[in-house]
Amino acid sequence: MITHGYLRDHRPDLKQFLLSMITSGDGDVPLYLQVGDGNQADKAVFAQIIKDFKAQWDVEALFVVDSALYSAQNLSELAGMHWLTRVPSTLSAVKHVLAALKEEQFAPAQSGYRVVEVGSTYGQVVQRWVVVESDERRKSDLAALEKILGESDAKTNKELAKLCKVEFAC
């Protein structure tokens, strides 16, 4: 179970293990702990951990889980259970939803945020996605885009200046 394997900090001399924990809603009380192979991917074990927990604790619960849970297989395994996670933005369905949203669809939420609810089906599971837009994140994204455009503009102007110095025989 505890073995050598791939480490993000490039220390192959160290052994690794995975500690999976389920806590109470406030995060203060550990309710379930499982030690696993450190080479296992989170998404490969999340659904099984939740099912093992439910087998020991027969409680109605909302499982708030890392986005690694979000795979078609995991969602089908958790049928009938309540869960909440962030949908990975790498999914093409997310990209399509975000591209299709219009500014006027968003409703104001708490200060600095806007939200819109979107229905979706993924892994044959009907879902409700809540898209949250932050003023701060939007400003940050626009500043990054302006920087990229500025760099591109400077590069283009530099290339244009070079071309203007060349005599063409037309």
mmCIF file of C-alpha atoms in Angstrom:
data_model
loop_
_atom_site.group_PDB
_atom_site.id
_atom_site.type_symbol
_atom_site.label_atom_id
_atom_site.label_comp_id
_atom_site.label_asym_id
_atom_site.label_seq_id
_atom_site.Cartn_x
_atom_site.Cartn_y
_atom_site.Cartn_z
ATOM 1 C CA MET A 1 0.000 0.000 0.000
ATOM 2 C CA ILE A 2 2.752 2.475 0.874
ATOM 3 C CA THR A 3 5.085 2.385 -2.118
ATOM 4 C CA HIS A 4 7.568 4.386 -4.124
ATOM 5 C CA GLY A 5 5.997 6.148 -7.063
ATOM 6 C CA TYR A 6 5.510 9.346 -8.999
ATOM 7 C CA LEU A 7 5.814 12.474 -6.880
ATOM 8 C CA ARG A 8 5.123 15.994 -8.068
ATOM 9 C CA ASP A 9 8.125 17.319 -6.181
ATOM 10 C CA HIS A 10 10.445 14.864 -8.012
ATOM 11 C CA ARG A 11 11.542 12.898 -4.941
ATOM 12 C CA PRO A 12 11.510 9.236 -6.061
ATOM 13 C CA ASP A 13 13.359 8.279 -2.856
ATOM 14 C CA LEU A 14 10.235 8.984 -0.793
ATOM 15 C CA LYS A 15 7.375 6.572 -0.296
ATOM 16 C CA GLN A 16 3.878 7.883 -0.708
ATOM 17 C CA PHE A 17 0.359 7.057 0.386
ATOM 18 C CA LEU A 18 -3.091 8.538 -0.034
ATOM 19 C CA LEU A 19 -5.098 9.608 2.991
ATOM 20 C CA SER A 20 -8.793 10.045 2.198
ATOM 21 C CA MET A 21 -10.950 11.651 4.865
ATOM 22 C CA ILE A 22 -14.622 12.489 5.179
ATOM 23 C CA THR A 23 -15.442 15.089 7.818
ATOM 24 C CA SER A 24 -18.562 16.642 9.289
ATOM 25 C CA GLY A 25 -20.087 19.638 7.540
ATOM 26 C CA ASP A 26 -18.049 22.123 9.547
ATOM 27 C CA GLY A 27 -14.877 20.121 8.909
ATOM 28 C CA ASP A 28 -14.175 19.707 12.615
ATOM 29 C CA VAL A 29 -15.015 16.046 13.135
ATOM 30 C CA PRO A 30 -13.418 13.272 11.069
ATOM 31 C CA LEU A 31 -16.098 10.693 10.271
ATOM 32 C CA TYR A 32 -14.205 8.331 7.975
ATOM 33 C CA LEU A 33 -10.550 7.740 7.133
ATOM 34 C CA GLN A 34 -9.015 5.435 4.573
ATOM 35 C CA VAL A 35 -5.334 4.936 3.757
ATOM 36 C CA GLY A 36 -4.615 4.010 0.164
ATOM 37 C CA ASP A 37 -1.936 3.505 -2.430
ATOM 38 C CA GLY A 38 -0.192 6.795 -3.163
ATOM 39 C CA ASN A 39 -0.076 5.967 -6.854
ATOM 40 C CA GLN A 40 -3.863 5.935 -7.151
ATOM 41 C CA ALA A 41 -5.521 8.878 -8.840
ATOM 42 C CA ASP A 42 -8.124 10.729 -6.749
ATOM 43 C CA LYS A 43 -10.785 10.192 -9.370
ATOM 44 C CA ALA A 44 -10.184 6.445 -9.255
ATOM 45 C CA VAL A 45 -11.044 6.195 -5.549
ATOM 46 C CA PHE A 46 -13.510 8.987 -4.693
ATOM 47 C CA ALA A 47 -16.700 7.121 -5.602
ATOM 48 C CA GLN A 48 -15.605 3.952 -3.799
ATOM 49 C CA ILE A 49 -14.694 5.891 -0.659
ATOM 50 C CA ILE A 50 -18.127 7.522 -0.592
ATOM 51 C CA LYS A 51 -19.837 4.156 -1.150
ATOM 52 C CA ASP A 52 -17.761 2.573 1.650
ATOM 53 C CA PHE A 53 -18.694 5.447 3.965
ATOM 54 C CA LYS A 54 -22.407 5.082 3.105
ATOM 55 C CA ALA A 55 -22.183 1.337 3.836
ATOM 56 C CA GLN A 56 -20.966 2.109 7.369
ATOM 57 C CA TRP A 57 -23.011 5.245 8.047
ATOM 58 C CA ASP A 58 -26.601 5.165 6.881
ATOM 59 C CA VAL A 59 -27.106 8.935 6.783
ATOM 60 C CA GLU A 60 -28.557 11.323 4.247
ATOM 61 C CA ALA A 61 -25.656 13.556 3.377
ATOM 62 C CA LEU A 62 -24.450 16.013 0.794
ATOM 63 C CA PHE A 63 -20.900 15.075 -0.232
ATOM 64 C CA VAL A 64 -18.808 18.118 -1.153
ATOM 65 C CA VAL A 65 -15.984 16.701 -3.225
ATOM 66 C CA ASP A 66 -12.937 17.803 -5.219
ATOM 67 C CA SER A 67 -13.536 18.151 -8.973
ATOM 68 C CA ALA A 68 -11.554 14.935 -9.533
ATOM 69 C CA LEU A 69 -14.816 13.141 -8.690
ATOM 70 C CA TYR A 70 -16.404 14.425 -11.880
ATOM 71 C CA SER A 71 -16.270 11.538 -14.338
ATOM 72 C CA ALA A 72 -19.103 9.679 -16.040
ATOM 73 C CA GLN A 73 -18.179 6.458 -14.233
ATOM 74 C CA ASN A 74 -18.073 8.076 -10.777
ATOM 75 C CA LEU A 75 -21.374 9.863 -11.313
ATOM 76 C CA SER A 76 -23.123 6.660 -12.332
ATOM 77 C CA GLU A 77 -21.655 4.888 -9.277
ATOM 78 C CA LEU A 78 -23.070 7.607 -7.017
ATOM 79 C CA ALA A 79 -26.594 7.364 -8.421
ATOM 80 C CA GLY A 80 -29.121 8.272 -5.750
ATOM 81 C CA MET A 81 -26.598 10.119 -3.581
ATOM 82 C CA HIS A 82 -26.297 13.874 -3.206
ATOM 83 C CA TRP A 83 -22.976 15.452 -4.157
ATOM 84 C CA LEU A 84 -21.572 18.874 -4.947
ATOM 85 C CA THR A 85 -18.409 19.552 -6.921
ATOM 86 C CA ARG A 86 -16.855 21.952 -9.386
ATOM 87 C CA VAL A 87 -17.171 20.731 -12.954
ATOM 88 C CA PRO A 88 -13.705 20.718 -14.573
ATOM 89 C CA SER A 89 -13.386 23.483 -17.166
ATOM 90 C CA THR A 90 -11.493 21.078 -19.419
ATOM 91 C CA LEU A 91 -14.752 19.357 -20.412
ATOM 92 C CA SER A 92 -16.055 20.361 -23.830
ATOM 93 C CA ALA A 93 -19.584 20.605 -22.391
ATOM 94 C CA VAL A 94 -18.374 23.316 -20.000
ATOM 95 C CA LYS A 95 -16.703 25.232 -22.814
ATOM 96 C CA HIS A 96 -19.933 25.097 -24.862
ATOM 97 C CA VAL A 97 -22.063 26.277 -21.930
ATOM 98 C CA LEU A 98 -19.718 29.158 -21.109
ATOM 99 C CA ALA A 99 -19.527 30.240 -24.757
ATOM 100 C CA ALA A 100 -23.328 30.212 -25.090
ATOM 101 C CA LEU A 101 -24.072 32.262 -21.965
ATOM 102 C CA LYS A 102 -25.136 35.871 -22.445
ATOM 103 C CA GLU A 103 -24.422 38.690 -19.997
ATOM 104 C CA GLU A 104 -28.149 39.296 -19.378
ATOM 105 C CA GLN A 105 -28.681 35.681 -18.239
ATOM 106 C CA PHE A 106 -26.663 36.267 -15.060
ATOM 107 C CA ALA A 107 -28.473 37.319 -11.884
ATOM 108 C CA PRO A 108 -26.768 39.351 -9.161
ATOM 109 C CA ALA A 109 -25.699 37.345 -6.118
ATOM 110 C CA GLN A 110 -23.698 38.514 -3.124
ATOM 111 C CA SER A 111 -21.529 41.568 -3.660
ATOM 112 C CA GLY A 112 -19.174 41.170 -6.613
ATOM 113 C CA TYR A 113 -20.732 37.985 -7.973
ATOM 114 C CA ARG A 114 -23.312 36.999 -10.587
ATOM 115 C CA VAL A 115 -24.795 33.536 -11.128
ATOM 116 C CA VAL A 116 -26.798 31.612 -13.679
ATOM 117 C CA GLU A 117 -28.256 28.124 -13.398
ATOM 118 C CA VAL A 118 -27.896 25.738 -16.335
ATOM 119 C CA GLY A 119 -29.354 22.258 -16.767
ATOM 120 C CA SER A 120 -27.011 19.554 -18.008
ATOM 121 C CA THR A 121 -26.766 15.812 -18.457
ATOM 122 C CA TYR A 122 -23.376 14.154 -18.168
ATOM 123 C CA GLY A 123 -22.684 10.472 -17.662
ATOM 124 C CA GLN A 124 -26.437 9.938 -18.063
ATOM 125 C CA VAL A 125 -27.002 11.902 -14.846
ATOM 126 C CA VAL A 126 -29.277 14.951 -14.962
ATOM 127 C CA GLN A 127 -27.558 17.823 -13.177
ATOM 128 C CA ARG A 128 -27.898 21.445 -12.210
ATOM 129 C CA TRP A 129 -24.824 23.541 -12.890
ATOM 130 C CA VAL A 130 -24.441 26.951 -11.275
ATOM 131 C CA VAL A 131 -22.071 29.223 -13.182
ATOM 132 C CA VAL A 132 -20.546 31.870 -10.927
ATOM 133 C CA GLU A 133 -18.929 34.991 -12.334
ATOM 134 C CA SER A 134 -16.714 37.134 -10.118
ATOM 135 C CA ASP A 135 -15.989 40.808 -10.782
ATOM 136 C CA GLU A 136 -12.437 40.368 -9.462
ATOM 137 C CA ARG A 137 -11.786 37.325 -11.664
ATOM 138 C CA ARG A 138 -13.244 39.090 -14.665
ATOM 139 C CA LYS A 139 -10.953 42.104 -14.099
ATOM 140 C CA SER A 140 -7.978 39.779 -13.728
ATOM 141 C CA ASP A 141 -8.866 37.880 -16.918
ATOM 142 C CA LEU A 142 -9.321 41.134 -18.859
ATOM 143 C CA ALA A 143 -5.968 42.457 -17.611
ATOM 144 C CA ALA A 144 -4.259 39.227 -18.703
ATOM 145 C CA LEU A 145 -5.955 39.440 -22.105
ATOM 146 C CA GLU A 146 -4.916 43.086 -22.505
ATOM 147 C CA LYS A 147 -1.333 42.117 -21.683
ATOM 148 C CA ILE A 148 -1.365 39.356 -24.315
ATOM 149 C CA LEU A 149 -2.893 41.700 -26.896
ATOM 150 C CA GLY A 150 -0.345 44.399 -26.048
ATOM 151 C CA GLU A 151 2.541 41.960 -26.497
ATOM 152 C CA SER A 152 1.058 40.730 -29.769
ATOM 153 C CA ASP A 153 0.569 44.319 -30.952
ATOM 154 C CA ALA A 154 4.181 45.205 -30.102
ATOM 155 C CA LYS A 155 5.453 42.128 -31.949
ATOM 156 C CA THR A 156 3.317 42.929 -35.001
ATOM 157 C CA ASN A 157 4.503 46.562 -35.040
ATOM 158 C CA LYS A 158 8.117 45.404 -34.812
ATOM 159 C CA GLU A 159 7.632 43.052 -37.773
ATOM 160 C CA LEU A 160 5.864 45.818 -39.706
ATOM 161 C CA ALA A 161 8.772 48.196 -39.044
ATOM 162 C CA LYS A 162 11.179 45.592 -40.465
ATOM 163 C CA LEU A 163 9.015 45.148 -43.562
ATOM 164 C CA CYS A 164 8.813 48.916 -44.081
ATOM 165 C CA LYS A 165 12.620 49.018 -44.417
ATOM 166 C CA VAL A 166 12.622 46.408 -47.188
ATOM 167 C CA GLU A 167 12.446 47.559 -50.796
ATOM 168 C CA PHE A 168 10.119 45.472 -52.883
ATOM 169 C CA ALA A 169 10.450 45.179 -56.664
ATOM 170 C CA CYS A 170 6.870 45.100 -57.852
#
